[in-house]
Structure formats: C-alpha cells, structure tokens
Amino acid sequence: MASAVKDSRSGYGPLLRTPGAWTFLLPGFLARQPFAMLTIGIVLLVESTTGSYGIAGAVSAATGVSMALFAPQSGKLADRFGQRAVLIPGVLVHVAGVAALTALALAHAPLWALFAVAVPTGASTPQVGPMVRARWAARLGGSPLMPTAAAFESVTDEFTFVVGPVLATALCTGIHPAAGLVAEAALTLAGGLLFASQRRSQPPVHRPQDGDRARVSALSVPGVRVLIVAFLGIGAVFGGMQVSLTAFTQHIGQPGINGVLYGIFAGGNMLAGIACGAISWKVGPRRRLLVAYGLLALATTPLWAVTAVPLLGAVGLVVGLCIAPALITGYTLVESLVPAAARTEAFTWLTGAVALGQAAAATSAGQLADGFGPSTGFLVPLAGTALALTVLLALRAHLLPRPSSGAADSPAHGAIAQVPAVSDDRERELARA
C-alpha cells in the first residue's frame, strides 16, 4: 500500500525522487502511448479501404465518444476494485476490438459492422493517464509536490499526443494501412499488462463497507461538475485549433505549414506545463484556475481575425501557453475536492470531458469553416472558453477544498493524508470568497 509523502519542497527533482515513483512512471509512459494512436490509426485504415474521409471520421468519432462516455465507469470500478482488476480485462477486450475492427475494415465490411466494433473498442480503451494521476495522489497526499505531479503528467500527455499520431501515420503510410492499429494493439497489450503488474503503487481499494463516503461518486461532488465544464472548454480549444488550422492553411494554399503551426501551439502548452511544475505556488489553486482560464479565453479572442501566418503562429503560441496552467490546476484541485475513494473516477471524468469537447469543437469548427470561411472556425475556441469561464466564475464557491476530516480520508483507511498547508489554503480561499 502506498503511503502519502509529506514534502515541503517542490520541483521536478524532489518529485522524481519520490519513493516508488519510477515503478509506475515508466510502465505508465509506455502504456499511454497507444492512446493517441487509436483515432488516427482508424482514420487512415478506414479511409484506405473505403476511400471516404467522412466514413473514416465517423467511425473514429464513434470510438472517441464511447471512450469518453465509458471512461468514468472504468475509473469508478478501479476505485472500488483496484486498477489491476479493471485494467487487465480492459486491455484484453480492447486488443480484441482493435483486431476485429482491423479485420472488418480490410474485408470491406459494411459500415454498421465497423460501428458495432468501434463502440466497444473505444469503451475499453485503458485509462492509464488517470490511473497514473491517482497513483501520484495516493503517493503524495497534500504535499506541495501535487501541482508538480499534475504538470509532469500534463507534459507527458502532450508529448504522447505529439508522438502517437506521428508514429501511427508513419506506420500506416510507410508499411501498411493497418500497421498503425496493429502497433497500437501491441503497445496496449505490453504496456497495459506491465503497468497492471505494479501492484504496490496502486491506490488502496475502497469497498462499500469502508463507510458511507467510500460510496460517493465523483460526479456527485459539485466541484467536479464545475471542472468538467472547464475541461469541455479546454477540449474546445484543442478541437477547434486542429480543424481551423487545417482549413486555414489549405485556404491559403500552404497545407504543409499546418503541422508547424499546430506544433507551435502544442509546444507552448508543453513549455507552460514544464514551467508550472517548477514553480512553488503561493496562490491557492482556485484563484490560479480562475486567472489562468480568464487569460485562456482572452488569448483565443483574436484568432478569428488573424490573416498572416507569422501572427497566427504567435497567437497560437500564446493560446498554448495559457492552456497548461488551467489544465494542470484543474487536475490539482481534484486532490482537495474529491474523497480518495473516487479520485480515479474524477480524473477519468475530466479526461473524458476534454475528449468530448474536442470532438464537438472539431465538428462545429468544420461546419463553420465550410459555411462561412476558414477563419470562422476559430470562433469555437473563443465561445467554448468564454462559456466555461462564465460557469467557473458563477460557481467558483464549489471549488473550495472539502473538509479534511472523515474516516474515509484517514490514513488508517489508506486515503491521502492531509498536511497543514491544505487547511491553510482553505482558510485563505474562504477569506478571498
């Protein structure tokens, strides 16, 4: 059983020296790489067998939506029965689903058959990222290292979404259209089972008999619902930027610079994430989230009006720099808002919210770009973040830390030990409210 670490230091050095951290970091890094390969692998395979990007996108979207909707249930089961008990069967079902989808696509099966397999394939996608975050929370407790851990995971996720699509595309175009999905399945099987084998670092299991709070769903926590809205807005930035940058570069006759512009945007996100983890914050996470989200909404404002490529790159960089602080702080707030018995579920809700926001934004931005011109798609990130910011400001009281007392959170029950800084943060937040 992992014990909470009380450390007054912050920064990546102390974080990576946390006892037992590398036992789940390296397997977790390997196991999460396939996450970003799945949808692009489906698009490239299905397009090659049907000749239609529309069909390929629809099958890929079905996988993504089912992943987002079923991920919280996976998190809830992991909190109750343990990550290993959920991860192993999930990995096996997912690999079988990818194999079936690949075989059906190569056999030119009807569309309904592809959809029928795409749904369970997405639903069984291993939620390794949220599970790693839950292990950090169980290991660190209320330590000042928690924001650093959230930053580290954000950078790791961003790196995954840079490397995964590139790897899948190279395999599909250089070897065989199905090679991307084959590699995704192989990495999922090897990485998922290796991560599941790390039993000592997984969070304690919370059975119903541990007390009433152990039965609390993460979605019943008001602060989690507020964070879900915020993460939907962040997903709107990702989806809107992807589609709008593609439409813009094609419109000006320079489709080759799309990757460069999106790389600048993603690079800004990674740089800000690294910086956030290196800072010893004196301001409470609730205020940091409100400020960071306000800056994010402000940064998306000029996107639709920019017509010059260098200026669009500069604005995209600023938008990327503003995403990481909001994303990292949102994940950090989970530790103080949600009982230990529901934290994996909470992390999966937030991850799913980003995916849903991204899918909805990609669709909306594409329709705006088709109907009103390529630049209008950039209105989607602005609208998504502005609406989410309004909700955050209106319901900011729900983001105050929960009381730290209670049997479910006592060290005797394997939950996260609270350090005095948490209580101090609560008093400061109440004073600011």
Short mmCIF file of N, CA and C in Angstrom, two decimals, residues 119-189:
data_model
loop_
_atom_site.label_atom_id
_atom_site.label_comp_id
_atom_site.label_asym_id
_atom_site.label_seq_id
_atom_site.Cartn_x
_atom_site.Cartn_y
_atom_site.Cartn_z
N VAL A 119 -17.52 0.90 -31.09
CA VAL A 119 -18.02 1.32 -29.78
C VAL A 119 -17.34 0.56 -28.64
N PRO A 120 -17.32 -0.77 -28.62
CA PRO A 120 -16.61 -1.45 -27.52
C PRO A 120 -15.10 -1.23 -27.56
N THR A 121 -14.55 -1.00 -28.75
CA THR A 121 -13.12 -0.73 -28.83
C THR A 121 -12.78 0.56 -28.10
N GLY A 122 -13.58 1.60 -28.32
CA GLY A 122 -13.35 2.86 -27.61
C GLY A 122 -13.67 2.76 -26.14
N ALA A 123 -14.75 2.07 -25.81
CA ALA A 123 -15.18 1.97 -24.42
C ALA A 123 -14.16 1.24 -23.55
N SER A 124 -13.40 0.34 -24.14
CA SER A 124 -12.43 -0.46 -23.37
C SER A 124 -11.02 0.12 -23.40
N THR A 125 -10.85 1.31 -23.99
CA THR A 125 -9.53 1.92 -24.04
C THR A 125 -8.98 2.11 -22.63
N PRO A 126 -7.82 1.56 -22.31
CA PRO A 126 -7.28 1.67 -20.95
C PRO A 126 -7.04 3.14 -20.57
N GLN A 127 -7.52 3.52 -19.40
CA GLN A 127 -7.38 4.90 -18.92
C GLN A 127 -6.13 5.01 -18.05
N VAL A 128 -4.99 4.87 -18.68
CA VAL A 128 -3.73 4.82 -17.95
C VAL A 128 -3.37 6.19 -17.36
N GLY A 129 -3.60 7.26 -18.12
CA GLY A 129 -3.28 8.59 -17.62
C GLY A 129 -3.97 8.91 -16.29
N PRO A 130 -5.30 8.77 -16.20
CA PRO A 130 -5.97 8.98 -14.91
C PRO A 130 -5.48 8.04 -13.82
N MET A 131 -5.14 6.81 -14.19
CA MET A 131 -4.65 5.88 -13.18
C MET A 131 -3.29 6.30 -12.64
N VAL A 132 -2.42 6.84 -13.51
CA VAL A 132 -1.14 7.35 -13.05
C VAL A 132 -1.36 8.54 -12.12
N ARG A 133 -2.28 9.44 -12.49
CA ARG A 133 -2.56 10.59 -11.63
C ARG A 133 -3.09 10.15 -10.26
N ALA A 134 -3.92 9.12 -10.26
CA ALA A 134 -4.43 8.61 -8.99
C ALA A 134 -3.30 8.03 -8.14
N ARG A 135 -2.32 7.42 -8.77
CA ARG A 135 -1.18 6.88 -8.02
C ARG A 135 -0.33 8.01 -7.44
N TRP A 136 -0.16 9.08 -8.19
CA TRP A 136 0.55 10.23 -7.65
C TRP A 136 -0.20 10.78 -6.43
N ALA A 137 -1.52 10.91 -6.54
CA ALA A 137 -2.31 11.45 -5.43
C ALA A 137 -2.20 10.56 -4.20
N ALA A 138 -2.23 9.26 -4.38
CA ALA A 138 -2.12 8.34 -3.26
C ALA A 138 -0.72 8.39 -2.65
N ARG A 139 0.27 8.64 -3.48
CA ARG A 139 1.65 8.66 -3.01
C ARG A 139 2.01 9.97 -2.31
N LEU A 140 1.48 11.10 -2.83
CA LEU A 140 1.92 12.41 -2.37
C LEU A 140 1.01 13.04 -1.34
N GLY A 141 -0.28 12.71 -1.35
CA GLY A 141 -1.21 13.33 -0.42
C GLY A 141 -1.30 14.83 -0.64
N GLY A 142 -1.32 15.60 0.43
CA GLY A 142 -1.44 17.04 0.34
C GLY A 142 -0.11 17.74 0.16
N SER A 143 0.91 17.03 -0.30
CA SER A 143 2.23 17.59 -0.47
C SER A 143 2.23 18.72 -1.50
N PRO A 144 3.13 19.72 -1.33
CA PRO A 144 3.29 20.75 -2.36
C PRO A 144 3.75 20.20 -3.70
N LEU A 145 4.14 18.93 -3.73
CA LEU A 145 4.55 18.32 -4.98
C LEU A 145 3.38 17.95 -5.88
N MET A 146 2.15 18.03 -5.38
CA MET A 146 1.00 17.65 -6.20
C MET A 146 0.87 18.50 -7.46
N PRO A 147 0.99 19.85 -7.40
CA PRO A 147 0.94 20.63 -8.64
C PRO A 147 2.06 20.25 -9.61
N THR A 148 3.22 19.90 -9.07
CA THR A 148 4.32 19.48 -9.94
C THR A 148 3.98 18.17 -10.62
N ALA A 149 3.37 17.25 -9.89
CA ALA A 149 2.96 15.97 -10.48
C ALA A 149 1.92 16.20 -11.58
N ALA A 150 0.97 17.11 -11.32
CA ALA A 150 -0.04 17.42 -12.34
C ALA A 150 0.60 18.02 -13.58
N ALA A 151 1.60 18.88 -13.38
CA ALA A 151 2.31 19.47 -14.51
C ALA A 151 3.09 18.40 -15.28
N PHE A 152 3.75 17.53 -14.55
CA PHE A 152 4.51 16.45 -15.19
C PHE A 152 3.61 15.58 -16.05
N GLU A 153 2.43 15.24 -15.53
CA GLU A 153 1.50 14.41 -16.28
C GLU A 153 0.94 15.15 -17.49
N SER A 154 0.71 16.45 -17.36
CA SER A 154 0.22 17.24 -18.49
C SER A 154 1.24 17.26 -19.62
N VAL A 155 2.51 17.45 -19.28
CA VAL A 155 3.57 17.44 -20.29
C VAL A 155 3.68 16.06 -20.93
N THR A 156 3.56 15.02 -20.12
CA THR A 156 3.62 13.66 -20.65
C THR A 156 2.47 13.40 -21.62
N ASP A 157 1.27 13.85 -21.26
CA ASP A 157 0.12 13.70 -22.15
C ASP A 157 0.35 14.43 -23.47
N GLU A 158 0.86 15.67 -23.37
CA GLU A 158 1.09 16.45 -24.58
C GLU A 158 2.13 15.78 -25.47
N PHE A 159 3.18 15.24 -24.85
CA PHE A 159 4.20 14.53 -25.60
C PHE A 159 3.60 13.31 -26.30
N THR A 160 2.70 12.63 -25.60
CA THR A 160 2.04 11.47 -26.19
C THR A 160 1.24 11.85 -27.42
N PHE A 161 0.54 12.98 -27.35
CA PHE A 161 -0.30 13.39 -28.47
C PHE A 161 0.51 14.03 -29.59
N VAL A 162 1.79 14.27 -29.36
CA VAL A 162 2.66 14.70 -30.44
C VAL A 162 3.28 13.48 -31.13
N VAL A 163 3.77 12.52 -30.32
CA VAL A 163 4.47 11.36 -30.85
C VAL A 163 3.51 10.32 -31.43
N GLY A 164 2.40 10.05 -30.73
CA GLY A 164 1.50 8.98 -31.15
C GLY A 164 0.99 9.13 -32.57
N PRO A 165 0.38 10.26 -32.93
CA PRO A 165 -0.11 10.41 -34.30
C PRO A 165 0.99 10.33 -35.36
N VAL A 166 2.17 10.87 -35.04
CA VAL A 166 3.28 10.81 -35.99
C VAL A 166 3.69 9.35 -36.22
N LEU A 167 3.79 8.58 -35.14
CA LEU A 167 4.17 7.17 -35.26
C LEU A 167 3.13 6.38 -36.04
N ALA A 168 1.85 6.58 -35.70
CA ALA A 168 0.79 5.86 -36.40
C ALA A 168 0.75 6.22 -37.88
N THR A 169 0.91 7.49 -38.20
CA THR A 169 0.89 7.92 -39.60
C THR A 169 2.06 7.33 -40.37
N ALA A 170 3.25 7.33 -39.75
CA ALA A 170 4.42 6.77 -40.42
C ALA A 170 4.23 5.29 -40.71
N LEU A 171 3.68 4.55 -39.76
CA LEU A 171 3.45 3.12 -39.95
C LEU A 171 2.41 2.86 -41.03
N CYS A 172 1.32 3.64 -41.00
CA CYS A 172 0.23 3.42 -41.97
C CYS A 172 0.63 3.79 -43.38
N THR A 173 1.42 4.83 -43.55
CA THR A 173 1.80 5.28 -44.88
C THR A 173 3.07 4.60 -45.38
N GLY A 174 3.93 4.17 -44.47
CA GLY A 174 5.20 3.59 -44.89
C GLY A 174 5.23 2.07 -44.94
N ILE A 175 4.34 1.41 -44.19
CA ILE A 175 4.35 -0.05 -44.15
C ILE A 175 3.05 -0.62 -44.70
N HIS A 176 1.94 -0.34 -44.00
CA HIS A 176 0.63 -0.86 -44.42
C HIS A 176 -0.44 -0.04 -43.73
N PRO A 177 -1.60 0.19 -44.37
CA PRO A 177 -2.65 0.98 -43.72
C PRO A 177 -3.09 0.44 -42.36
N ALA A 178 -2.91 -0.84 -42.13
CA ALA A 178 -3.32 -1.43 -40.85
C ALA A 178 -2.20 -1.42 -39.82
N ALA A 179 -1.00 -1.02 -40.21
CA ALA A 179 0.15 -1.14 -39.31
C ALA A 179 0.00 -0.25 -38.08
N GLY A 180 -0.64 0.90 -38.21
CA GLY A 180 -0.83 1.79 -37.07
C GLY A 180 -1.67 1.16 -35.99
N LEU A 181 -2.78 0.53 -36.37
CA LEU A 181 -3.65 -0.12 -35.39
C LEU A 181 -2.99 -1.38 -34.81
N VAL A 182 -2.23 -2.10 -35.63
CA VAL A 182 -1.52 -3.28 -35.12
C VAL A 182 -0.52 -2.86 -34.04
N ALA A 183 0.20 -1.78 -34.29
CA ALA A 183 1.16 -1.29 -33.29
C ALA A 183 0.43 -0.78 -32.05
N GLU A 184 -0.71 -0.13 -32.25
CA GLU A 184 -1.49 0.36 -31.11
C GLU A 184 -1.91 -0.80 -30.21
N ALA A 185 -2.38 -1.88 -30.82
CA ALA A 185 -2.82 -3.04 -30.04
C ALA A 185 -1.65 -3.70 -29.32
N ALA A 186 -0.51 -3.80 -29.99
CA ALA A 186 0.66 -4.44 -29.38
C ALA A 186 1.18 -3.62 -28.20
N LEU A 187 1.25 -2.30 -28.37
CA LEU A 187 1.70 -1.44 -27.27
C LEU A 187 0.72 -1.45 -26.11
N THR A 188 -0.57 -1.48 -26.42
CA THR A 188 -1.58 -1.54 -25.37
C THR A 188 -1.44 -2.81 -24.55
N LEU A 189 -1.24 -3.93 -25.24
CA LEU A 189 -1.12 -5.22 -24.55
C LEU A 189 0.13 -5.24 -23.67
#
